[in-house]
Coordinates of N, CA and C in Angstrom, one line a residue:
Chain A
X1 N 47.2 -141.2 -170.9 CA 48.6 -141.1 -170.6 C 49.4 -140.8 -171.9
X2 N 50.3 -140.3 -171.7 CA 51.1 -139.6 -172.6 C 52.1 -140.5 -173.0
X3 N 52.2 -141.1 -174.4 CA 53.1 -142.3 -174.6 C 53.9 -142.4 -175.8
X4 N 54.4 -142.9 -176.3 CA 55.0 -143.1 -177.6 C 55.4 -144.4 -177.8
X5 N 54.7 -145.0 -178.7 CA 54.9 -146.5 -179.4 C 55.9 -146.2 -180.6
X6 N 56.7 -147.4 -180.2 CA 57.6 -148.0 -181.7 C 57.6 -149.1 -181.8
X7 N 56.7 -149.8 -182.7 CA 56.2 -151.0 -182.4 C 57.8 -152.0 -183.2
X8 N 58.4 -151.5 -183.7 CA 59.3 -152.3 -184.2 C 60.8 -152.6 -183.4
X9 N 61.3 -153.2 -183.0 CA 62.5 -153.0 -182.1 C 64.0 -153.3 -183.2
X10 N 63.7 -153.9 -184.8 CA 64.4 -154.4 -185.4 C 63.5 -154.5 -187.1
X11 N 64.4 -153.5 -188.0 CA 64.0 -153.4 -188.8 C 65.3 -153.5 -190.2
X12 N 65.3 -154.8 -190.7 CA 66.2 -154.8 -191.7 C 65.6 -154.9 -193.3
X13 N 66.5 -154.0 -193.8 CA 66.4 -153.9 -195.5 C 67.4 -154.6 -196.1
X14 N 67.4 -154.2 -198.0 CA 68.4 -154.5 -198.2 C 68.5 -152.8 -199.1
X15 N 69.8 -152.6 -199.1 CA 70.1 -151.4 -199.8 C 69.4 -151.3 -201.0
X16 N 69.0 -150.0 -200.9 CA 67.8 -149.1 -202.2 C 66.5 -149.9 -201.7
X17 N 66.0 -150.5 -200.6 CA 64.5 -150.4 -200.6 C 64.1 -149.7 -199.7
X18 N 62.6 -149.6 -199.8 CA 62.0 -148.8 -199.2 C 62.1 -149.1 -197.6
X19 N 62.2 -147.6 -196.6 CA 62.2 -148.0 -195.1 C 60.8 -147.0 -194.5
X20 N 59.9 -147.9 -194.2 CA 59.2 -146.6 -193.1 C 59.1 -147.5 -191.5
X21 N 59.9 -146.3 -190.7 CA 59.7 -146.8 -189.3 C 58.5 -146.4 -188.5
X22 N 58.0 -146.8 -187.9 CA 56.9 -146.7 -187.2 C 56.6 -146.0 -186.1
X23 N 56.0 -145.0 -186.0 CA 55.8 -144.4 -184.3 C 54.4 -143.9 -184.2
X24 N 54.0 -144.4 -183.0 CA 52.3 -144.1 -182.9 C 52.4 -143.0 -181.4
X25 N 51.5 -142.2 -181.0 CA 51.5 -141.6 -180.3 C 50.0 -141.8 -179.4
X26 N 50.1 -141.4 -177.9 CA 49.1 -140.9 -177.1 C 49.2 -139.8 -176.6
X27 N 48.5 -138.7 -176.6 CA 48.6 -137.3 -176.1 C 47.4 -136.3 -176.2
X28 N 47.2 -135.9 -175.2 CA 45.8 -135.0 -175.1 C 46.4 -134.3 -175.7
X29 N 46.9 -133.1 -175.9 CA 47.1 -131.5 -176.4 C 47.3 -131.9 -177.4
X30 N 47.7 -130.9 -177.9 CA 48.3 -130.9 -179.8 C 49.7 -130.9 -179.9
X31 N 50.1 -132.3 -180.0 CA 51.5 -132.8 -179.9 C 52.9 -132.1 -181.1
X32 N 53.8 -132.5 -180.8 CA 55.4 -131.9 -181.4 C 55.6 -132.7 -181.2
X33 N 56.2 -133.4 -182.7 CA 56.7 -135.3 -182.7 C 58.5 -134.5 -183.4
X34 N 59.1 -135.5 -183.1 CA 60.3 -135.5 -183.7 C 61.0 -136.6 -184.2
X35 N 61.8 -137.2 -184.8 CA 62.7 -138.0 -185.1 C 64.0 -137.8 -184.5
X36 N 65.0 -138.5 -183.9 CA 66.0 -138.6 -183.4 C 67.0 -139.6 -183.8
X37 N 67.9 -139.8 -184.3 CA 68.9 -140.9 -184.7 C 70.2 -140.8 -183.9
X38 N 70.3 -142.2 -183.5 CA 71.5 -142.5 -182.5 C 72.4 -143.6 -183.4
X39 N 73.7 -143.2 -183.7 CA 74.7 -144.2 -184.7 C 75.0 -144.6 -183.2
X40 N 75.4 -146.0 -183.1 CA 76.6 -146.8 -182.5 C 76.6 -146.3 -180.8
X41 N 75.7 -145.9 -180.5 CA 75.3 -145.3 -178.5 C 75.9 -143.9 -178.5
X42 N 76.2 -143.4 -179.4 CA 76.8 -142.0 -179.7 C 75.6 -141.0 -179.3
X43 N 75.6 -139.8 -179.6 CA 74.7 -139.0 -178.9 C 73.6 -138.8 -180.0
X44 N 72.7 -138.3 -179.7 CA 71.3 -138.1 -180.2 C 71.4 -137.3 -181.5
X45 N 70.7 -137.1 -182.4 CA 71.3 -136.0 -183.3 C 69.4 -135.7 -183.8
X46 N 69.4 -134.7 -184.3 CA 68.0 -134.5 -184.7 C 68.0 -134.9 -186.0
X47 N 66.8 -135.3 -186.7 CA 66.6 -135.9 -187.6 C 65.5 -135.3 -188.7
X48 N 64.3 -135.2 -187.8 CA 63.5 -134.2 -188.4 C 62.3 -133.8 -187.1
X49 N 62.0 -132.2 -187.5 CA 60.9 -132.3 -186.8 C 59.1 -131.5 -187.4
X50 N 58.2 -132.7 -187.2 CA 57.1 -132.1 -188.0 C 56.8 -130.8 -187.9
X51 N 57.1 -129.9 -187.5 CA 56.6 -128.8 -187.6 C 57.4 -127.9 -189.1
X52 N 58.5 -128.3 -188.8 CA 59.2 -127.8 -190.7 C 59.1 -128.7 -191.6
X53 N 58.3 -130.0 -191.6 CA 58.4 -130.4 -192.3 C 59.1 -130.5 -193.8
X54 N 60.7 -130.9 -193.3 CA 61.4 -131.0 -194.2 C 61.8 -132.7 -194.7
X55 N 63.2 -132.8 -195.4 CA 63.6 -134.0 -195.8 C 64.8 -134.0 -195.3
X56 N 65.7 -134.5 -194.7 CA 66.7 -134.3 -194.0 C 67.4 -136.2 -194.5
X57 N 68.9 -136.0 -195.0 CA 69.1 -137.2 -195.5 C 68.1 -138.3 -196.7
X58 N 67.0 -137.4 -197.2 CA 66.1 -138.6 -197.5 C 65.1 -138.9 -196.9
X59 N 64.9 -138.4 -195.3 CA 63.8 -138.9 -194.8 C 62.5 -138.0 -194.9
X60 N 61.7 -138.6 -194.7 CA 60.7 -137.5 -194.6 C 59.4 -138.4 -193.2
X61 N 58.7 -137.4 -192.6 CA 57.7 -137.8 -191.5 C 56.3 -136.8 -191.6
X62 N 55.3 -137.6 -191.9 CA 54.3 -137.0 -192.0 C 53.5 -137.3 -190.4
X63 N 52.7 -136.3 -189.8 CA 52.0 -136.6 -188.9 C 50.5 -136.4 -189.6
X64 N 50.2 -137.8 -188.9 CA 48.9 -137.7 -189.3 C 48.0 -137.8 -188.2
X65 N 47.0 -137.2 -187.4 CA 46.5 -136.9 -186.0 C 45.3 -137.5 -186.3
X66 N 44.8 -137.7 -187.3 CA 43.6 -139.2 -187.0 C 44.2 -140.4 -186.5
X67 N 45.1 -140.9 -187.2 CA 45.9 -142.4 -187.2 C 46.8 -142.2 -185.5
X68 N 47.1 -140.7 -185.1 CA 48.4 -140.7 -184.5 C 49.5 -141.1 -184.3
X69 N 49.9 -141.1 -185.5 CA 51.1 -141.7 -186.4 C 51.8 -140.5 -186.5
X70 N 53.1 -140.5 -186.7 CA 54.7 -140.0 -186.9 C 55.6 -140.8 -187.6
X71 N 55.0 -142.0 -188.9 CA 55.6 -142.8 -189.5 C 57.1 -142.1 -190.3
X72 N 58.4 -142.6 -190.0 CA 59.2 -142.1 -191.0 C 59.8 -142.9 -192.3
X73 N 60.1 -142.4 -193.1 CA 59.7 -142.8 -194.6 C 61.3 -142.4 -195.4
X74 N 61.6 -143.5 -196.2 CA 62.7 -142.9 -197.0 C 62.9 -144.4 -198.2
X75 N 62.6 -143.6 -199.3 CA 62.3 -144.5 -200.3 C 63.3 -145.2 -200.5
X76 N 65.0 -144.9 -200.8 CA 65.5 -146.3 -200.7 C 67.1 -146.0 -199.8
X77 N 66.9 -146.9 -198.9 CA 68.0 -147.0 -198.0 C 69.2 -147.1 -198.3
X78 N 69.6 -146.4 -197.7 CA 70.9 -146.7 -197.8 C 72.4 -147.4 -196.6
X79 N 73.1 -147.9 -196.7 CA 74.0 -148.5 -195.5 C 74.9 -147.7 -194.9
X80 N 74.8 -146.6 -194.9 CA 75.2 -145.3 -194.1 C 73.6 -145.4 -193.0
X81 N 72.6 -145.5 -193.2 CA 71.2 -145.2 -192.6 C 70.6 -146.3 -191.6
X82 N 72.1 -147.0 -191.0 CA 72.0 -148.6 -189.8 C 72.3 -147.5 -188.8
X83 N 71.2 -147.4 -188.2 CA 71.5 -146.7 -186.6 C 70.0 -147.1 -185.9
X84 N 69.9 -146.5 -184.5 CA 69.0 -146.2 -183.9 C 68.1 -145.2 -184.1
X85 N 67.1 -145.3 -184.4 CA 66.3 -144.2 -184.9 C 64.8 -144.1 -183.6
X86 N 64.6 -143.3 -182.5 CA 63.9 -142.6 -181.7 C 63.0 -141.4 -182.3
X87 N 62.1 -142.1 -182.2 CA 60.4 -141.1 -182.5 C 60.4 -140.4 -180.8
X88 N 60.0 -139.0 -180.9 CA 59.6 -138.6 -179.4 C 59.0 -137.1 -179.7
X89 N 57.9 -137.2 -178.7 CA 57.4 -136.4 -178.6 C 57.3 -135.0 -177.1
X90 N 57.3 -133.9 -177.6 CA 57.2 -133.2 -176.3 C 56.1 -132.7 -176.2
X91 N 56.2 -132.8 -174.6 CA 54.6 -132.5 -173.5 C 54.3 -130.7 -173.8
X92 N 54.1 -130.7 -172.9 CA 53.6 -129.3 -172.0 C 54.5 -128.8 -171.3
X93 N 55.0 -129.9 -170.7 CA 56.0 -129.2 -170.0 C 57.5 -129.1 -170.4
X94 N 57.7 -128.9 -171.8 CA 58.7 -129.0 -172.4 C 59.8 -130.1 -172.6
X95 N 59.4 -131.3 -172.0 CA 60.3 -132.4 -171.7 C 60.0 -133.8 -172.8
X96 N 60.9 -134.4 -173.6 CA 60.6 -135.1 -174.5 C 60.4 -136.7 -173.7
X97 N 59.7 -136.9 -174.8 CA 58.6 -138.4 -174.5 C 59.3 -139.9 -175.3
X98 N 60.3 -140.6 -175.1 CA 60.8 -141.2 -176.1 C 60.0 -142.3 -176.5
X99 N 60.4 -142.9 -177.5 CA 59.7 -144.4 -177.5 C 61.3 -145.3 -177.8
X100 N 60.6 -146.5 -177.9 CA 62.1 -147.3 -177.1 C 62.7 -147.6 -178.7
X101 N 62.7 -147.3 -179.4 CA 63.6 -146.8 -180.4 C 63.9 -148.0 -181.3
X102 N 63.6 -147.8 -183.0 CA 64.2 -149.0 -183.5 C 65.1 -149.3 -184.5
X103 N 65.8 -150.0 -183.9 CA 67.0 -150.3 -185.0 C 67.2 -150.9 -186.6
X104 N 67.3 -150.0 -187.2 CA 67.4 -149.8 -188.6 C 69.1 -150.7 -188.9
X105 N 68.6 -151.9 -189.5 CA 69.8 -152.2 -190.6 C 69.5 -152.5 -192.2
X106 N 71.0 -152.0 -192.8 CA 70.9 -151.8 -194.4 C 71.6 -152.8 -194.4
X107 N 71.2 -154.1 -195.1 CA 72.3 -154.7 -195.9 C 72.8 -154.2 -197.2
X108 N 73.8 -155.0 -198.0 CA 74.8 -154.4 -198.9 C 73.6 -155.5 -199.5
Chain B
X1 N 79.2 -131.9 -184.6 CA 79.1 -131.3 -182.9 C 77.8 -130.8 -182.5
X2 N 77.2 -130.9 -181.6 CA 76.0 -130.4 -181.3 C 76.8 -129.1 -180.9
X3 N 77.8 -128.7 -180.4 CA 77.7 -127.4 -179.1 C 77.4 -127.5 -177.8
X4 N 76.5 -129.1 -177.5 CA 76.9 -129.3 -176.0 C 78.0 -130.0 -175.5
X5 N 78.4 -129.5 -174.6 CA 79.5 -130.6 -174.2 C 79.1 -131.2 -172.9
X6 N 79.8 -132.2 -172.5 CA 79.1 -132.8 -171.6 C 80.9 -134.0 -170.8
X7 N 80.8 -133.9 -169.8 CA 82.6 -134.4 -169.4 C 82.2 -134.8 -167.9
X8 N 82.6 -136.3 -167.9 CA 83.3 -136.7 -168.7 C 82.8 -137.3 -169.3
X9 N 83.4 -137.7 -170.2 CA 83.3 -138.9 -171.4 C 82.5 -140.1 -170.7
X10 N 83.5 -141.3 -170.1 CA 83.2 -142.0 -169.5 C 83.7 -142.1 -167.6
X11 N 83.0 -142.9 -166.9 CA 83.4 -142.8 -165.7 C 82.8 -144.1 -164.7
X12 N 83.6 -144.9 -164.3 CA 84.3 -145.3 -163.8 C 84.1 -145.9 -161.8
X13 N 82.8 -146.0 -161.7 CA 82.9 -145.9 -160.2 C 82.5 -147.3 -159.2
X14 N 82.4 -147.3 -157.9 CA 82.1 -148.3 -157.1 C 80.6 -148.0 -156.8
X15 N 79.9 -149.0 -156.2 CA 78.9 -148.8 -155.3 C 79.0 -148.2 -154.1
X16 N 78.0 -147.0 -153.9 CA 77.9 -146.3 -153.0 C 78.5 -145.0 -152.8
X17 N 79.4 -145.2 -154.2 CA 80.0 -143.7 -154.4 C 78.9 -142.7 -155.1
X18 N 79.8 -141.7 -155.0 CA 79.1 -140.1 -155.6 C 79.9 -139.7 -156.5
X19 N 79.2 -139.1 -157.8 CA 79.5 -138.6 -159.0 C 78.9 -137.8 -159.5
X20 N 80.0 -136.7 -160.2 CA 79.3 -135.1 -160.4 C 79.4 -135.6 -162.4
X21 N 78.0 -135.4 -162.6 CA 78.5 -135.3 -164.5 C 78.3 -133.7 -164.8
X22 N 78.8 -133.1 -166.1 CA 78.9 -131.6 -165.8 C 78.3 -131.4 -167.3
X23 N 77.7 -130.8 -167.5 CA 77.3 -130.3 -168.8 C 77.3 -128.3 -169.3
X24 N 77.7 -128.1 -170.5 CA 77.8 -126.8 -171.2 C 77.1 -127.0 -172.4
X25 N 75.6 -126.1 -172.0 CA 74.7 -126.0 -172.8 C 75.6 -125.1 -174.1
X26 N 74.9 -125.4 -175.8 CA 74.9 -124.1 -176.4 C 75.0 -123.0 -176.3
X27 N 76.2 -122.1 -177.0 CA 75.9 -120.9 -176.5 C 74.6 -120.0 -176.5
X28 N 74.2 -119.2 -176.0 CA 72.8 -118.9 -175.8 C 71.8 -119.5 -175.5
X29 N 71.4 -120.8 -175.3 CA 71.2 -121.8 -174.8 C 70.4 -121.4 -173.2
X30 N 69.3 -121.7 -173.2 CA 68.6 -120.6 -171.9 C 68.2 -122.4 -170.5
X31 N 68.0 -122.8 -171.6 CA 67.1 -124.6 -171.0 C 68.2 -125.5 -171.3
X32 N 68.4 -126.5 -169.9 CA 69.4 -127.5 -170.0 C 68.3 -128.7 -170.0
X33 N 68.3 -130.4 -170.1 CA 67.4 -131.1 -170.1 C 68.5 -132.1 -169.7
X34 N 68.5 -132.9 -168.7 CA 68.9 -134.3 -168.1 C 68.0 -135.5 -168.4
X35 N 69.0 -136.3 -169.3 CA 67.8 -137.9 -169.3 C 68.9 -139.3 -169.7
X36 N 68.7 -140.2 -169.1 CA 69.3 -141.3 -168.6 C 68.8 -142.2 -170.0
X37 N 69.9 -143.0 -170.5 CA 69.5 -144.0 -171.5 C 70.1 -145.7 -170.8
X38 N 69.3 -146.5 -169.9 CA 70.0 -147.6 -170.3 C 69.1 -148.7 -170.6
X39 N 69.7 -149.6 -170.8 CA 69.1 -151.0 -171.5 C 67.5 -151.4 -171.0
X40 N 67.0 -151.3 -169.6 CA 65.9 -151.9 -169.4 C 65.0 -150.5 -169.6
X41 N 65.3 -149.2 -169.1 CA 64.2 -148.3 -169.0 C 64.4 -147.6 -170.5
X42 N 65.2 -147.4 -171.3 CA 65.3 -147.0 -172.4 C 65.7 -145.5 -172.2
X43 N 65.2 -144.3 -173.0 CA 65.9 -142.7 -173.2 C 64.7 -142.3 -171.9
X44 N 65.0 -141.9 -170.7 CA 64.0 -141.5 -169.6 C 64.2 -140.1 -168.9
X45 N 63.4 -138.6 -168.8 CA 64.1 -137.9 -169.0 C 63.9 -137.5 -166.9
X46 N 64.8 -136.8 -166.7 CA 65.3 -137.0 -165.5 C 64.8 -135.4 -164.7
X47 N 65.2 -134.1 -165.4 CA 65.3 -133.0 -165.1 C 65.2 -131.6 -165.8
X48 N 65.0 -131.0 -165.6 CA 64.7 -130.0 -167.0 C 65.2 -128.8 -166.0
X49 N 66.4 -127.2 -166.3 CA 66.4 -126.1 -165.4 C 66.4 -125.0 -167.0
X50 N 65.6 -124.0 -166.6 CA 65.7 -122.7 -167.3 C 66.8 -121.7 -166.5
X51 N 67.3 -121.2 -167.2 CA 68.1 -120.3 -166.6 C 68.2 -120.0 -165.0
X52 N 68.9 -121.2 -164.8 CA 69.3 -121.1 -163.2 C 68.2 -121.9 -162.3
X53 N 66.9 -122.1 -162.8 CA 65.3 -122.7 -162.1 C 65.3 -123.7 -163.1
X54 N 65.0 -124.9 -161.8 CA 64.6 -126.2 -162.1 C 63.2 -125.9 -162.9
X55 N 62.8 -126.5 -163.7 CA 61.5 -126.3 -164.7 C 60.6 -127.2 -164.3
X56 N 61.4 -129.2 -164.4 CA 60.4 -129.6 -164.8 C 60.8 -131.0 -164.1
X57 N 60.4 -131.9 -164.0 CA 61.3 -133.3 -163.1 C 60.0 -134.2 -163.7
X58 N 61.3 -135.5 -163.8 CA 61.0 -136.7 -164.3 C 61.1 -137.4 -163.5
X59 N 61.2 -139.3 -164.1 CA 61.3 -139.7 -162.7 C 63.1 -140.0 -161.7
X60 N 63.3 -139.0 -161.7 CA 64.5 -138.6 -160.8 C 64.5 -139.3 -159.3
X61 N 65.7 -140.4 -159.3 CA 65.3 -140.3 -157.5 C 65.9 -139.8 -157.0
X62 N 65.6 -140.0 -155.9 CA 65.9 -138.6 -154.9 C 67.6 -138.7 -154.7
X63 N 68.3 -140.0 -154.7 CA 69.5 -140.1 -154.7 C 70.5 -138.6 -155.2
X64 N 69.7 -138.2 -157.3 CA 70.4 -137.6 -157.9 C 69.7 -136.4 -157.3
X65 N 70.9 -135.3 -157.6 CA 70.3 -133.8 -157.5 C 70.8 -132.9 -159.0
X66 N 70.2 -132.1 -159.2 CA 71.1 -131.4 -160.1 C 70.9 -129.9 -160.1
X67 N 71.8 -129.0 -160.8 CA 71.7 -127.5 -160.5 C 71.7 -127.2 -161.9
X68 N 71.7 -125.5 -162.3 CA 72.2 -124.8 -163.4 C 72.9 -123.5 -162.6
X69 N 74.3 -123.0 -162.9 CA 74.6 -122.4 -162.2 C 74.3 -121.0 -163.2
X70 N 75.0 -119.9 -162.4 CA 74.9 -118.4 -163.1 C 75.3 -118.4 -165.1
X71 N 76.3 -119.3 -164.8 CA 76.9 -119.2 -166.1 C 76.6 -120.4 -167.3
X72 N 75.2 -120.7 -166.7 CA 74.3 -121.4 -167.6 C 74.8 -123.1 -167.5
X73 N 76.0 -123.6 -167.3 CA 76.3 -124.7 -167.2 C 75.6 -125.8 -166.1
X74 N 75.6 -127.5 -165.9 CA 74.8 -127.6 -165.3 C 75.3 -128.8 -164.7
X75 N 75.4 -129.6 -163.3 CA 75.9 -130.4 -163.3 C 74.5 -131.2 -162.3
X76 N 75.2 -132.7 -162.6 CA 74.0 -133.4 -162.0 C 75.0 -134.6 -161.2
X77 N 74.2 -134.5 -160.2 CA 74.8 -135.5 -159.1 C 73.9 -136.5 -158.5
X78 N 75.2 -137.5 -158.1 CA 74.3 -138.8 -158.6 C 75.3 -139.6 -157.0
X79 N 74.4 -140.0 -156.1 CA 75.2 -140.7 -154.7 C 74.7 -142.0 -154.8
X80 N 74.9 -142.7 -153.5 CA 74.4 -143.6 -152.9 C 74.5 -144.4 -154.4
X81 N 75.8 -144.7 -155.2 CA 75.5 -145.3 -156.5 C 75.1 -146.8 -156.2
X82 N 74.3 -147.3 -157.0 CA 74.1 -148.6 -157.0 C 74.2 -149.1 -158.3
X83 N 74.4 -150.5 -158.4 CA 74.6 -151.1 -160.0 C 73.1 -150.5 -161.2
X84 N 72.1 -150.5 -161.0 CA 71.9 -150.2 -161.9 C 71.5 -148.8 -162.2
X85 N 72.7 -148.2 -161.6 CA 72.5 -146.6 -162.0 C 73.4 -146.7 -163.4
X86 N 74.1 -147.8 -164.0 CA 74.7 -147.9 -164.8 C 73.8 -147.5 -165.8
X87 N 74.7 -146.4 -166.9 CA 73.1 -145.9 -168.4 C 74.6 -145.0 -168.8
X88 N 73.6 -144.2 -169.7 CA 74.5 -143.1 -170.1 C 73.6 -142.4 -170.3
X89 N 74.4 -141.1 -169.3 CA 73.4 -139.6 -169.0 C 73.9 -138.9 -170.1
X90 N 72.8 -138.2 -170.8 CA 73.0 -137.6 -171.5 C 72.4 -135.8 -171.1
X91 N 73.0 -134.8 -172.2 CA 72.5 -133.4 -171.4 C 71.8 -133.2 -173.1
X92 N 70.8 -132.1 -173.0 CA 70.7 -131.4 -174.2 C 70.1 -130.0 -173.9
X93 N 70.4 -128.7 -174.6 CA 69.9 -127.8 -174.7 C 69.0 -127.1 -175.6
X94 N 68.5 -126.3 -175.1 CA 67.7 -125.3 -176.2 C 67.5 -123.9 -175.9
X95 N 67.2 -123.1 -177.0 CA 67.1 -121.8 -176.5 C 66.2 -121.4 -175.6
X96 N 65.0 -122.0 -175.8 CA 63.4 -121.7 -175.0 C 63.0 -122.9 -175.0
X97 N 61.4 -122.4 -174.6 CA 60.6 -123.8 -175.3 C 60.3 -123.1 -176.8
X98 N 59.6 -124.5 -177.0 CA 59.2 -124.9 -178.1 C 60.3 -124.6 -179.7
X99 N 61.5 -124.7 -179.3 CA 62.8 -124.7 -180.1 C 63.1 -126.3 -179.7
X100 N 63.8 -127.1 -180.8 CA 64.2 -128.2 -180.8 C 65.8 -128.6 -179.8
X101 N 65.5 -129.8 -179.0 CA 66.8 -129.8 -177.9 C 67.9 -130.7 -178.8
X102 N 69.6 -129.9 -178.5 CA 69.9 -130.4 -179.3 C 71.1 -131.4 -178.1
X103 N 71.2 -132.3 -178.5 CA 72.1 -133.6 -177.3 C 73.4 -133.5 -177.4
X104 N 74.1 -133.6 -175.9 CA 75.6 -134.0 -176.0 C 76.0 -135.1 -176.3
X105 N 77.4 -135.6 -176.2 CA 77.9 -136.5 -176.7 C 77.3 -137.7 -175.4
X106 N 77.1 -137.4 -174.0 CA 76.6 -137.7 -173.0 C 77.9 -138.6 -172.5
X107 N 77.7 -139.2 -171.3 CA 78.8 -139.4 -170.1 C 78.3 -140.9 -169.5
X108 N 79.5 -142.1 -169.9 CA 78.4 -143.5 -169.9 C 79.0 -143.8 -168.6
X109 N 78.5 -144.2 -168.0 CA 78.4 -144.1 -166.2 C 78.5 -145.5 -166.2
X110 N 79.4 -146.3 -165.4 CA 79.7 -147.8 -165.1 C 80.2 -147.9 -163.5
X111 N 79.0 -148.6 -163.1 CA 79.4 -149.0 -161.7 C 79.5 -150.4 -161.2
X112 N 80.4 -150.6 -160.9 CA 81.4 -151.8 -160.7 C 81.3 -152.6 -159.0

């Protein structure tokens, strides 16, 4: 079955440490992971996606397809970086796979 | 701004009514995508149409229908409301596949 784990539902720091959020995947084919961040129920915004493997605000997401992992990573947080953050992945049939998404807070 | 728009904002209704949410993909924008975010089921995706043809369906019930008309815009309709159709629908577009979908502000639905 085609799934996406976020095993964390609540992830707090304190400003400048390290954040990696967690996303595991299930998927036969050769999957397209993304990152998604949601501020305050506002709309979706892209974040990164492995295939350009870029750094976008600081973050960065390596896929690794032994582990099936989509871990996202950003060495030190910052309190602009408290939102909802959604790992998801798309199928085959062009339609994305979310996982239930976990909330990132920075303290001061 | 993503470039999608998505109206209305918020809305407002009873049980057992019918409501049209309307969305305007990106310009150029060939694929629209419908998906419901609320509290118990989480981000769930509803509908997928390419240029005017439905592509791809989620778990949609049969209540909602939705279209893409000639001029790429797309609305989705939603009857027989009941309380937990309460969520916020969101729309997002892309050019093709395998291009990244980008989200509207989405339209938070409250039924009363």
């Amino acid at each position: 079955a085609q799934r996406v784990t976020q095993p964390e539902k609540l992830l707090s720091v304190f400003k400048g440490a390290p954040v990696e959020l967690k996303c595991n995947y299930s998927y036969s084919g050769s999957p397209e992971l993304f990152w998604y961040v949601q501020y305050s129920r506002q709309r979706l915004q892209l974040l990164l996606r492995h295939i350009s493997r870029e750094s976008i605000k600081g973050f960065t997401a390596d896929l690794n397809k032994g582990e099936t992992s989509f871990h996202l990573k950003k060495p030190f947080a910052q309190e602009e970086d408290s939102a909802m953050y959604y790992c998801a992945l798309r199928d085959n049939t062009d339609k994305l796979i979310f996982g239930t998404g976990t909330r990132l807070q920075v303290f001061p | 701004d993503s470039g999608v728009t998505q109206t209305p904002k918020h809305l407002i209704t009873a049980t057992g009514q019918r409501v049209t949410l309307r969305c305007s993909p990106r310009s150029g924008d060939l694929s629209v995508y419908w998906y419901q975010q609320s509290l118990d089921q989480g981000l769930q995706f509803l509908i997928q149409y390419y240029n005017g043809e439905e592509r791809a369906k989620g778990n949609i019930l049969e209540r909602f229908s939705a279209q893409q008309f000639p001029d790429l815009h797309s609305e989705l309709n939603l009857s027989s409301l009941e309380l937990g159709d309460s969520a916020l629908y969101f729309c997002a577009s892309s050019p093709s596949r395998n291009q990244p979908q980008h989200f509207g502000d989405g339209t938070r639905l409250s039924i009363l």
